[in-house]
CSV table of C-alpha atoms and ligand atoms in Angstrom, one decimal:
chain,number,residue,atom,x,y,z
A,1,MET,CA,-21.9,-15.8,-24.1
A,2,THR,CA,-21.3,-14.5,-20.6
A,3,VAL,CA,-19.1,-11.3,-20.5
A,4,PRO,CA,-16.4,-11.6,-17.8
A,5,VAL,CA,-16.6,-9.2,-14.9
A,6,VAL,CA,-13.7,-6.9,-14.7
A,7,ASP,CA,-12.8,-6.8,-11.0
A,8,LEU,CA,-11.0,-3.5,-10.2
A,9,ARG,CA,-12.0,-3.2,-6.5
A,10,SER,CA,-8.4,-3.8,-5.4
A,11,ASP,CA,-5.0,-5.2,-6.3
A,12,THR,CA,-5.4,-7.6,-3.3
A,13,LEU,CA,-7.8,-9.7,-5.5
A,14,THR,CA,-5.1,-11.4,-7.6
A,15,ARG,CA,-5.0,-15.2,-7.5
A,16,PRO,CA,-1.7,-17.0,-7.4
A,17,THR,CA,-0.6,-18.2,-10.9
A,18,ARG,CA,0.1,-21.8,-11.6
A,19,GLU,CA,3.9,-21.1,-11.6
A,20,MET,CA,3.6,-19.4,-8.2
A,21,ARG,CA,1.7,-22.3,-6.8
A,22,ALA,CA,4.4,-24.7,-8.0
A,23,ALA,CA,7.0,-22.6,-6.3
A,24,MET,CA,5.0,-22.8,-3.1
A,25,VAL,CA,4.6,-26.6,-3.2
A,26,ASP,CA,8.4,-27.1,-3.6
A,27,ALA,CA,9.4,-24.7,-0.8
A,28,GLU,CA,11.6,-25.9,2.0
A,29,VAL,CA,10.0,-25.2,5.4
A,30,GLY,CA,10.6,-25.3,9.1
A,31,ASP,CA,9.0,-23.8,12.3
A,32,ASP,CA,9.4,-20.1,11.8
A,33,VAL,CA,8.5,-19.3,15.5
A,34,TYR,CA,11.8,-21.1,16.3
A,35,GLY,CA,13.4,-19.2,13.4
A,36,GLU,CA,13.9,-22.4,11.5
A,37,ASP,CA,12.1,-21.8,8.2
A,38,PRO,CA,14.8,-21.4,5.5
A,39,THR,CA,12.5,-19.9,2.9
A,40,VAL,CA,11.2,-17.3,5.3
A,41,ALA,CA,14.7,-16.4,6.2
A,42,ALA,CA,15.7,-16.1,2.6
A,43,LEU,CA,12.7,-13.8,1.9
A,44,GLU,CA,13.5,-11.7,5.0
A,45,ALA,CA,17.2,-11.3,4.0
A,46,ARG,CA,16.3,-10.4,0.4
A,47,VAL,CA,13.7,-7.8,1.3
A,48,ALA,CA,16.0,-6.2,4.0
A,49,ALA,CA,18.8,-6.0,1.4
A,50,LEU,CA,16.5,-4.5,-1.2
A,51,LEU,CA,15.5,-1.7,1.2
A,52,GLY,CA,19.0,-1.2,2.5
A,53,HIS,CA,18.1,-2.1,6.1
A,54,GLU,CA,19.6,-4.7,8.4
A,55,ALA,CA,16.7,-7.0,8.9
A,56,ALA,CA,13.1,-7.9,8.1
A,57,LEU,CA,10.3,-9.8,9.6
A,58,PHE,CA,7.6,-11.8,7.7
A,59,MET,CA,4.1,-10.8,8.7
A,60,PRO,CA,0.7,-12.1,7.9
A,61,THR,CA,-0.7,-8.8,6.8
A,62,GLY,CA,0.3,-5.2,6.0
A,63,SER,CA,-1.9,-4.0,8.9
A,64,MET,CA,0.1,-6.0,11.3
A,65,ALA,CA,3.4,-4.9,9.8
A,66,ASN,CA,2.3,-1.3,10.2
A,67,GLN,CA,0.9,-1.7,13.7
A,68,VAL,CA,4.0,-3.5,15.0
A,69,GLY,CA,6.1,-0.8,13.3
A,70,LEU,CA,4.2,1.9,15.0
A,71,ARG,CA,4.5,0.1,18.3
A,72,LEU,CA,8.3,0.2,18.0
A,73,HIS,CA,8.1,4.0,17.8
A,74,ALA,CA,5.3,4.8,20.2
A,75,GLY,CA,3.6,3.5,23.3
A,76,PRO,CA,0.5,4.4,25.4
A,77,GLY,CA,0.0,8.2,25.6
A,78,GLN,CA,2.3,9.0,22.7
A,79,GLU,CA,1.2,10.1,19.3
A,80,VAL,CA,1.7,9.2,15.7
A,81,ILE,CA,0.9,11.9,13.0
A,82,THR,CA,0.1,11.4,9.4
A,83,ASP,CA,-2.3,12.7,6.6
A,84,HIS,CA,-6.0,12.4,6.9
A,85,LEU,CA,-6.3,9.7,4.2
A,86,ALA,CA,-3.5,7.4,5.5
A,87,HIS,CA,-4.3,3.7,5.7
A,88,VAL,CA,-3.1,3.4,9.3
A,89,LEU,CA,-5.7,6.0,10.3
A,90,ARG,CA,-8.6,5.1,8.0
A,91,ALA,CA,-8.5,1.4,7.4
A,92,GLU,CA,-6.8,-0.4,10.3
A,93,LEU,CA,-9.8,-0.1,12.6
A,94,GLY,CA,-8.2,2.0,15.3
A,95,ALA,CA,-5.5,-0.6,15.9
A,96,ALA,CA,-2.9,2.0,17.1
A,97,ALA,CA,-5.4,3.0,19.9
A,98,ALA,CA,-6.8,-0.4,20.5
A,99,PHE,CA,-3.5,-2.3,20.9
A,100,SER,CA,-0.9,0.3,21.7
A,101,GLY,CA,-2.7,3.2,23.4
A,102,ILE,CA,-1.3,5.5,20.7
A,103,THR,CA,-3.2,8.7,19.9
A,104,THR,CA,-3.1,10.2,16.4
A,105,ARG,CA,-3.4,13.6,14.7
A,106,SER,CA,-3.6,14.3,11.0
A,107,TRP,CA,-3.7,17.1,8.4
A,108,VAL,CA,-5.6,17.3,5.1
A,109,ALA,CA,-3.4,16.3,2.2
A,110,ASP,CA,-4.3,16.7,-1.4
A,111,ARG,CA,-4.1,13.2,-3.0
A,112,GLY,CA,-2.2,12.0,0.1
A,113,LEU,CA,0.8,13.9,-1.1
A,114,LEU,CA,3.4,14.4,1.6
A,115,ASP,CA,3.4,18.1,2.8
A,116,VAL,CA,6.6,18.3,4.8
A,117,ASP,CA,6.1,21.8,6.1
A,118,THR,CA,2.6,21.0,7.5
A,119,ALA,CA,3.9,17.7,9.0
A,120,LEU,CA,6.7,19.5,10.8
A,121,ALA,CA,4.3,22.2,12.0
A,122,VAL,CA,1.9,19.5,13.4
A,123,MET,CA,4.8,17.6,15.0
A,124,VAL,CA,5.5,18.2,18.8
A,125,PRO,CA,8.8,16.5,19.4
A,126,ASP,CA,8.8,17.1,23.1
A,127,GLY,CA,5.5,18.0,24.6
A,128,GLY,CA,6.8,17.9,28.2
A,129,ALA,CA,4.2,17.6,30.9
A,130,TYR,CA,1.5,19.5,28.9
A,131,GLN,CA,1.2,18.4,25.3
A,132,VAL,CA,1.3,14.9,23.8
A,133,SER,CA,4.7,14.2,22.3
A,134,THR,CA,5.0,13.0,18.7
A,135,ALA,CA,6.9,9.8,18.5
A,136,CYS,CA,6.6,9.1,14.8
A,137,VAL,CA,5.5,10.5,11.4
A,138,VAL,CA,3.9,8.0,9.0
A,139,VAL,CA,4.2,8.4,5.2
A,140,GLU,CA,2.4,6.2,2.8
A,141,ASN,CA,4.1,5.5,-0.6
A,142,THR,CA,2.3,5.0,-2.9
A,143,HIS,CA,-0.7,6.5,-1.3
A,144,ASN,CA,-3.7,4.3,-1.6
A,145,PHE,CA,-6.8,6.5,-0.9
A,146,GLY,CA,-4.8,9.4,-2.4
A,147,GLY,CA,-5.0,7.6,-5.8
A,148,GLY,CA,-1.7,5.7,-6.0
A,149,THR,CA,0.3,8.9,-5.5
A,150,VAL,CA,4.1,8.6,-5.6
A,151,GLN,CA,5.8,10.6,-2.9
A,152,PRO,CA,8.7,12.7,-4.2
A,153,LEU,CA,12.1,11.5,-2.9
A,154,ALA,CA,13.3,15.0,-2.1
A,155,ASP,CA,10.4,15.5,0.3
A,156,LEU,CA,10.9,12.2,1.9
A,157,ARG,CA,14.5,13.1,2.5
A,158,ARG,CA,13.7,16.5,3.9
A,159,LEU,CA,11.2,14.9,6.3
A,160,ARG,CA,13.7,12.3,7.4
A,161,GLU,CA,16.4,14.9,8.1
A,162,ALA,CA,14.1,17.3,10.0
A,163,THR,CA,12.5,14.5,12.1
A,164,ALA,CA,15.8,12.8,12.9
A,165,ALA,CA,17.3,16.1,14.1
A,166,VAL,CA,14.7,16.2,16.9
A,167,GLY,CA,14.5,12.5,17.7
A,168,VAL,CA,11.1,11.8,16.0
A,169,GLY,CA,10.9,8.5,14.0
A,170,VAL,CA,9.5,7.9,10.5
A,171,HIS,CA,7.5,4.9,9.5
A,172,LEU,CA,6.9,4.3,5.8
A,173,ASP,CA,3.8,2.4,4.9
A,174,GLY,CA,5.1,0.9,1.7
A,175,ALA,CA,2.4,-1.6,1.0
A,176,ARG,CA,2.8,-0.4,-2.6
A,177,LEU,CA,6.4,0.8,-2.4
A,178,TRP,CA,7.1,-1.6,-5.3
A,179,ASN,CA,4.7,0.5,-7.5
A,180,ALA,CA,6.5,3.8,-6.4
A,181,HIS,CA,9.8,2.2,-7.3
A,182,VAL,CA,8.7,1.1,-10.7
A,183,ALA,CA,6.9,4.3,-11.6
A,184,SER,CA,9.6,6.7,-10.4
A,185,GLY,CA,12.8,4.7,-11.0
A,186,VAL,CA,13.9,5.6,-7.5
A,187,ALA,CA,15.9,2.6,-5.9
A,188,LEU,CA,14.0,0.8,-3.1
A,189,ALA,CA,17.0,1.4,-0.9
A,190,ASP,CA,16.8,5.2,-1.4
A,191,TYR,CA,13.1,5.0,-0.2
A,192,GLY,CA,14.3,2.7,2.6
A,193,ALA,CA,16.9,5.3,3.8
A,194,CYS,CA,14.1,7.8,4.5
A,195,ALA,CA,12.5,5.8,7.3
A,196,ASP,CA,13.4,3.9,10.5
A,197,THR,CA,10.7,1.2,9.8
A,198,VAL,CA,9.1,0.2,6.5
A,199,SER,CA,6.3,-2.1,5.8
A,200,VAL,CA,5.9,-3.7,2.4
A,201,CYS,CA,3.2,-6.0,1.1
A,202,LEU,CA,3.5,-9.0,-1.2
A,203,SER,CA,-0.2,-9.6,-1.5
A,204,LYS,CA,-1.1,-6.5,-3.5
A,205,GLY,CA,0.3,-5.7,-7.0
A,206,LEU,CA,3.0,-8.4,-6.7
A,207,GLY,CA,0.2,-11.0,-6.6
A,208,ALA,CA,1.2,-13.3,-3.7
A,209,PRO,CA,-1.8,-14.8,-1.8
A,210,VAL,CA,-0.7,-13.4,1.5
A,211,GLY,CA,2.3,-11.8,3.3
A,212,SER,CA,4.0,-8.5,4.2
A,213,LEU,CA,7.3,-7.6,5.8
A,214,LEU,CA,8.4,-5.1,8.4
A,215,VAL,CA,11.9,-3.8,7.7
A,216,ALA,CA,14.2,-2.0,10.1
A,217,ASP,CA,17.5,-2.3,12.0
A,218,ALA,CA,18.3,-5.6,13.7
A,219,THR,CA,17.4,-4.4,17.2
A,220,ARG,CA,14.0,-3.2,16.2
A,221,ILE,CA,13.3,-6.4,14.2
A,222,GLY,CA,14.2,-8.3,17.4
A,223,GLN,CA,11.6,-6.3,19.3
A,224,ALA,CA,9.1,-6.7,16.4
A,225,ARG,CA,9.4,-10.5,16.7
A,226,VAL,CA,8.2,-10.3,20.2
A,227,TRP,CA,5.3,-7.9,19.3
A,228,ARG,CA,4.3,-10.2,16.4
A,229,LYS,CA,4.0,-13.2,18.6
A,230,ARG,CA,2.3,-11.1,21.3
A,231,LEU,CA,-0.4,-10.1,18.8
A,232,GLY,CA,-0.8,-13.8,17.7
A,233,GLY,CA,1.1,-13.5,14.4
A,234,GLY,CA,3.8,-16.1,15.1
A,235,MET,CA,3.6,-18.4,12.2
A,236,ARG,CA,4.9,-22.0,11.7
A,237,GLN,CA,5.7,-23.6,8.3
A,238,VAL,CA,5.1,-20.5,6.3
A,239,GLY,CA,8.0,-21.0,3.9
A,240,MET,CA,5.3,-22.0,1.4
A,241,LEU,CA,3.9,-18.5,1.6
A,242,ALA,CA,7.4,-16.9,1.7
A,243,ALA,CA,8.1,-18.9,-1.6
A,244,ALA,CA,5.2,-17.1,-3.2
A,245,GLY,CA,6.7,-13.8,-2.2
A,246,LEU,CA,10.1,-14.8,-3.6
A,247,TYR,CA,8.5,-15.9,-6.8
A,248,ALA,CA,6.6,-12.6,-7.0
A,249,LEU,CA,9.8,-10.5,-6.5
A,250,ASP,CA,11.4,-12.5,-9.4
A,251,HIS,CA,8.5,-12.4,-11.8
A,252,HIS,CA,6.0,-9.8,-10.9
A,253,LEU,CA,7.9,-6.7,-10.0
A,254,ASP,CA,8.8,-5.2,-13.4
A,255,ARG,CA,5.4,-6.0,-14.8
A,256,LEU,CA,3.8,-3.4,-12.5
A,257,ALA,CA,4.6,-0.9,-15.2
A,258,ASP,CA,1.9,-2.7,-17.3
A,259,ASP,CA,-0.7,-2.0,-14.5
A,260,HIS,CA,0.4,1.6,-14.4
A,261,ALA,CA,0.1,2.1,-18.2
A,262,ARG,CA,-3.4,0.5,-18.2
A,263,ALA,CA,-4.7,2.7,-15.4
A,264,ARG,CA,-3.3,5.7,-17.2
A,265,ARG,CA,-4.9,4.6,-20.5
A,266,ALA,CA,-8.3,4.3,-18.8
A,267,ALA,CA,-7.9,7.7,-17.2
A,268,GLU,CA,-7.1,9.3,-20.5
A,269,ALA,CA,-10.2,7.8,-22.1
A,270,VAL,CA,-12.4,8.9,-19.3
A,271,ALA,CA,-10.9,12.4,-19.2
A,272,LEU,CA,-11.6,12.7,-22.9
A,273,VAL,CA,-15.4,12.4,-22.4
A,274,ALA,CA,-15.6,13.8,-18.8
A,275,PRO,CA,-12.7,16.1,-18.2
A,276,GLY,CA,-13.6,17.1,-14.6
A,277,VAL,CA,-13.7,13.5,-13.4
A,278,VAL,CA,-10.0,12.7,-13.5
A,279,ASP,CA,-6.7,14.4,-14.5
A,280,PRO,CA,-4.8,11.7,-16.1
A,281,ALA,CA,-1.5,13.3,-15.0
A,282,THR,CA,-2.3,12.4,-11.4
A,283,VAL,CA,-2.7,8.7,-12.3
A,284,GLU,CA,0.9,7.8,-11.6
A,285,THR,CA,0.6,4.1,-10.7
A,286,ASN,CA,-2.2,1.4,-10.7
A,287,ILE,CA,-4.9,3.3,-8.9
A,288,LEU,CA,-7.6,5.4,-10.7
A,289,VAL,CA,-9.8,7.5,-8.5
A,290,LEU,CA,-12.7,9.1,-10.3
A,291,ASP,CA,-14.5,12.2,-9.0
A,292,ALA,CA,-18.0,10.8,-9.4
A,293,ALA,CA,-19.5,14.0,-8.0
A,294,ALA,CA,-18.0,16.0,-10.9
A,295,ALA,CA,-20.3,13.9,-13.1
A,296,GLY,CA,-23.3,14.4,-10.8
A,297,ARG,CA,-23.1,11.0,-9.0
A,298,THR,CA,-22.1,9.8,-5.6
A,299,GLY,CA,-19.1,7.5,-5.3
A,300,ALA,CA,-21.5,4.6,-4.5
A,301,GLU,CA,-23.8,5.4,-7.4
A,302,LEU,CA,-20.9,5.3,-9.9
A,303,ALA,CA,-19.7,2.0,-8.4
A,304,THR,CA,-23.2,0.5,-8.7
A,305,ALA,CA,-23.7,1.7,-12.3
A,306,ALA,CA,-20.3,0.4,-13.2
A,307,ALA,CA,-21.1,-2.9,-11.6
A,308,GLU,CA,-24.2,-3.2,-13.7
A,309,GLY,CA,-21.9,-2.9,-16.7
A,310,GLY,CA,-19.7,-5.6,-15.3
A,311,VAL,CA,-16.9,-3.4,-13.9
A,312,LEU,CA,-16.3,-3.6,-10.2
A,313,GLY,CA,-14.9,-0.6,-8.3
A,314,TYR,CA,-14.7,0.6,-4.7
A,315,PRO,CA,-16.8,3.5,-3.5
A,316,MET,CA,-14.5,5.8,-1.5
A,317,GLY,CA,-16.6,8.2,0.4
A,318,PRO,CA,-19.4,10.4,-0.9
A,319,ARG,CA,-17.7,11.7,-4.1
A,320,HIS,CA,-15.1,9.2,-5.3
A,321,THR,CA,-14.9,5.7,-6.7
A,322,ARG,CA,-11.6,3.8,-6.9
A,323,PHE,CA,-10.5,1.3,-9.7
A,324,VAL,CA,-7.3,-0.6,-9.2
A,325,TRP,CA,-5.3,-2.4,-11.9
A,326,HIS,CA,-3.5,-5.7,-11.2
A,327,LEU,CA,-2.1,-9.0,-12.4
A,328,ASP,CA,-5.4,-10.4,-13.4
A,329,VAL,CA,-6.5,-7.5,-15.7
A,330,ASP,CA,-5.0,-7.6,-19.1
A,331,ASP,CA,-5.3,-5.1,-22.1
A,332,GLU,CA,-8.6,-6.6,-23.3
A,333,LEU,CA,-10.2,-6.3,-19.8
A,334,THR,CA,-8.8,-2.8,-19.5
A,335,ASP,CA,-10.5,-1.9,-22.8
A,336,ARG,CA,-13.8,-3.3,-21.7
A,337,ALA,CA,-13.6,-1.5,-18.4
A,338,THR,CA,-12.6,1.7,-20.1
A,339,ASP,CA,-15.5,1.5,-22.5
A,340,VAL,CA,-18.0,0.9,-19.6
A,341,LEU,CA,-16.7,3.8,-17.5
A,342,ALA,CA,-16.4,6.2,-20.4
A,343,ASP,CA,-19.9,5.4,-21.6
A,344,LEU,CA,-21.4,5.9,-18.2
A,345,LEU,CA,-19.7,9.2,-17.6
A,346,ARG,CA,-20.3,10.5,-21.2
A,347,ARG,CA,-24.0,9.7,-21.0
A,348,ARG,CA,-24.3,11.4,-17.7
A,349,GLY,CA,-22.4,14.4,-18.8
A,350,ALA,CA,-24.2,14.7,-22.2
B,401,PLP,C1,-1.4,1.5,2.0
B,401,PLP,C2,-1.9,0.3,2.7
B,401,PLP,N1,-1.3,-0.1,3.8
B,401,PLP,C3,-1.6,-1.2,4.5
B,401,PLP,C4,-2.5,-2.0,4.0
B,401,PLP,C5,-2.9,-3.2,4.8
B,401,PLP,O1,-2.7,-4.5,4.2
B,401,PLP,P1,-3.5,-5.8,4.7
B,401,PLP,O2,-4.8,-5.7,4.0
B,401,PLP,O3,-2.6,-6.9,4.3
B,401,PLP,O4,-3.6,-5.7,6.2
B,401,PLP,C6,-3.2,-1.8,2.8
B,401,PLP,C7,-4.2,-2.6,2.3
B,401,PLP,O5,-4.9,-2.4,1.3
B,401,PLP,C8,-2.8,-0.5,2.1
B,401,PLP,O6,-3.4,-0.2,1.0
C-alpha cells in the first residue's frame, strides 16, 4: 500500500472540487476587457461589499493585485514601507522597483506583527527635496512568512488614523484576510476600513484555482483597470474563474476554521516533544512555522527529513520550515503529518 504524501508546502496547492468545477462550467461569461462578463461583475460587487469599499477588480494573481495597488499610491522615486518579512518585499521579485520605480524600506517585525510606533517612526510623509517621501505603508494580514499572524484591529485602526492625518496611504495585503476574519471574528468590512486599497486572494485557503481582487474606491479601481491592462492582465471570458471564486465564498469560507484547528493541533503535538520548536499560542491560523534550528537542524534539513517521511513543507530561510493547512488536508492526513513531525523532532531532541 502506498502511503499518501501530505502536501503542506502551501495553501495554493488545493485542487478545485467537483462542485466548484461544475459551477465554473455553468458560468455566464462575456469579454471582461469590455466590462461585459456578468460573473466577474458579480464577484467584484460581492467582494467590494464584503470589504465595505465601493469597487473591486478581478486580477489574475495576488502579486498583480498588490503591485497595482502599490502603483496607485506611489510612483517612481517614491517609497513604500513595510516589515522585513512582507510578501511584497520578499516574494514579488522586486516588482515595485521593476515596474513602478518605487523604493522600499522596512523594519524587523517579530512574526510579521504590525508595530505601529516603528512604522510611524520609519515613515517620512514629506521628505521635501532631500529625503524620499513615503507614499504608503503596507500591512499583511494574515502574515504569511510571519506564520499566519493575525494583525490586531486596534493597531490597524491606529495606523490608519495616524497615516491618514499626514496624507500617507495604507495598502492591506489581504491574501489571507479570510483567515484573519475567521480566526478573529472581526468583520471583513472592519479590516477593509483600515486601508485605502486591499488585495484578497481566492486561490489560497478558499481553494479556487486562480484569482485575486483589488478593492478600493471607484476612482482608484478605474485607475487600476488601466494599470492591469498595461501590465498585460486584461482578461476575457474569465467568468468561469470568477464562478470558482463565488463558489469558494459560499462554501469554503467558514471551513477555514478547520484548517486553523488542524494547524494548532499539530503545533501542540510538536511542542509537547520539542517545546522550543514552536509556541502553539502563536499558531493563530493555517500556517505552522517550526524553528528547526531549535532542534539542531536547518530549515532545509527539516524539510528534507519531513519529505522522506511523506510530509512536504517549505524551507523558509536558514532556521525555519513552514507547513500550511488547506482544503485538501483532512484530520487523517493531519494526524499522519503530526506523527512524522513529532517523531523527527523528538528523535533529534532525545
Ligand atoms: C501574503 C501574500 N500576498 C500575496 C501573495 C501573492 O499571490 P500570488 O501567488 O497569487 O501572486 C501571496 C502568495 O502566496 C501571499 O502569501
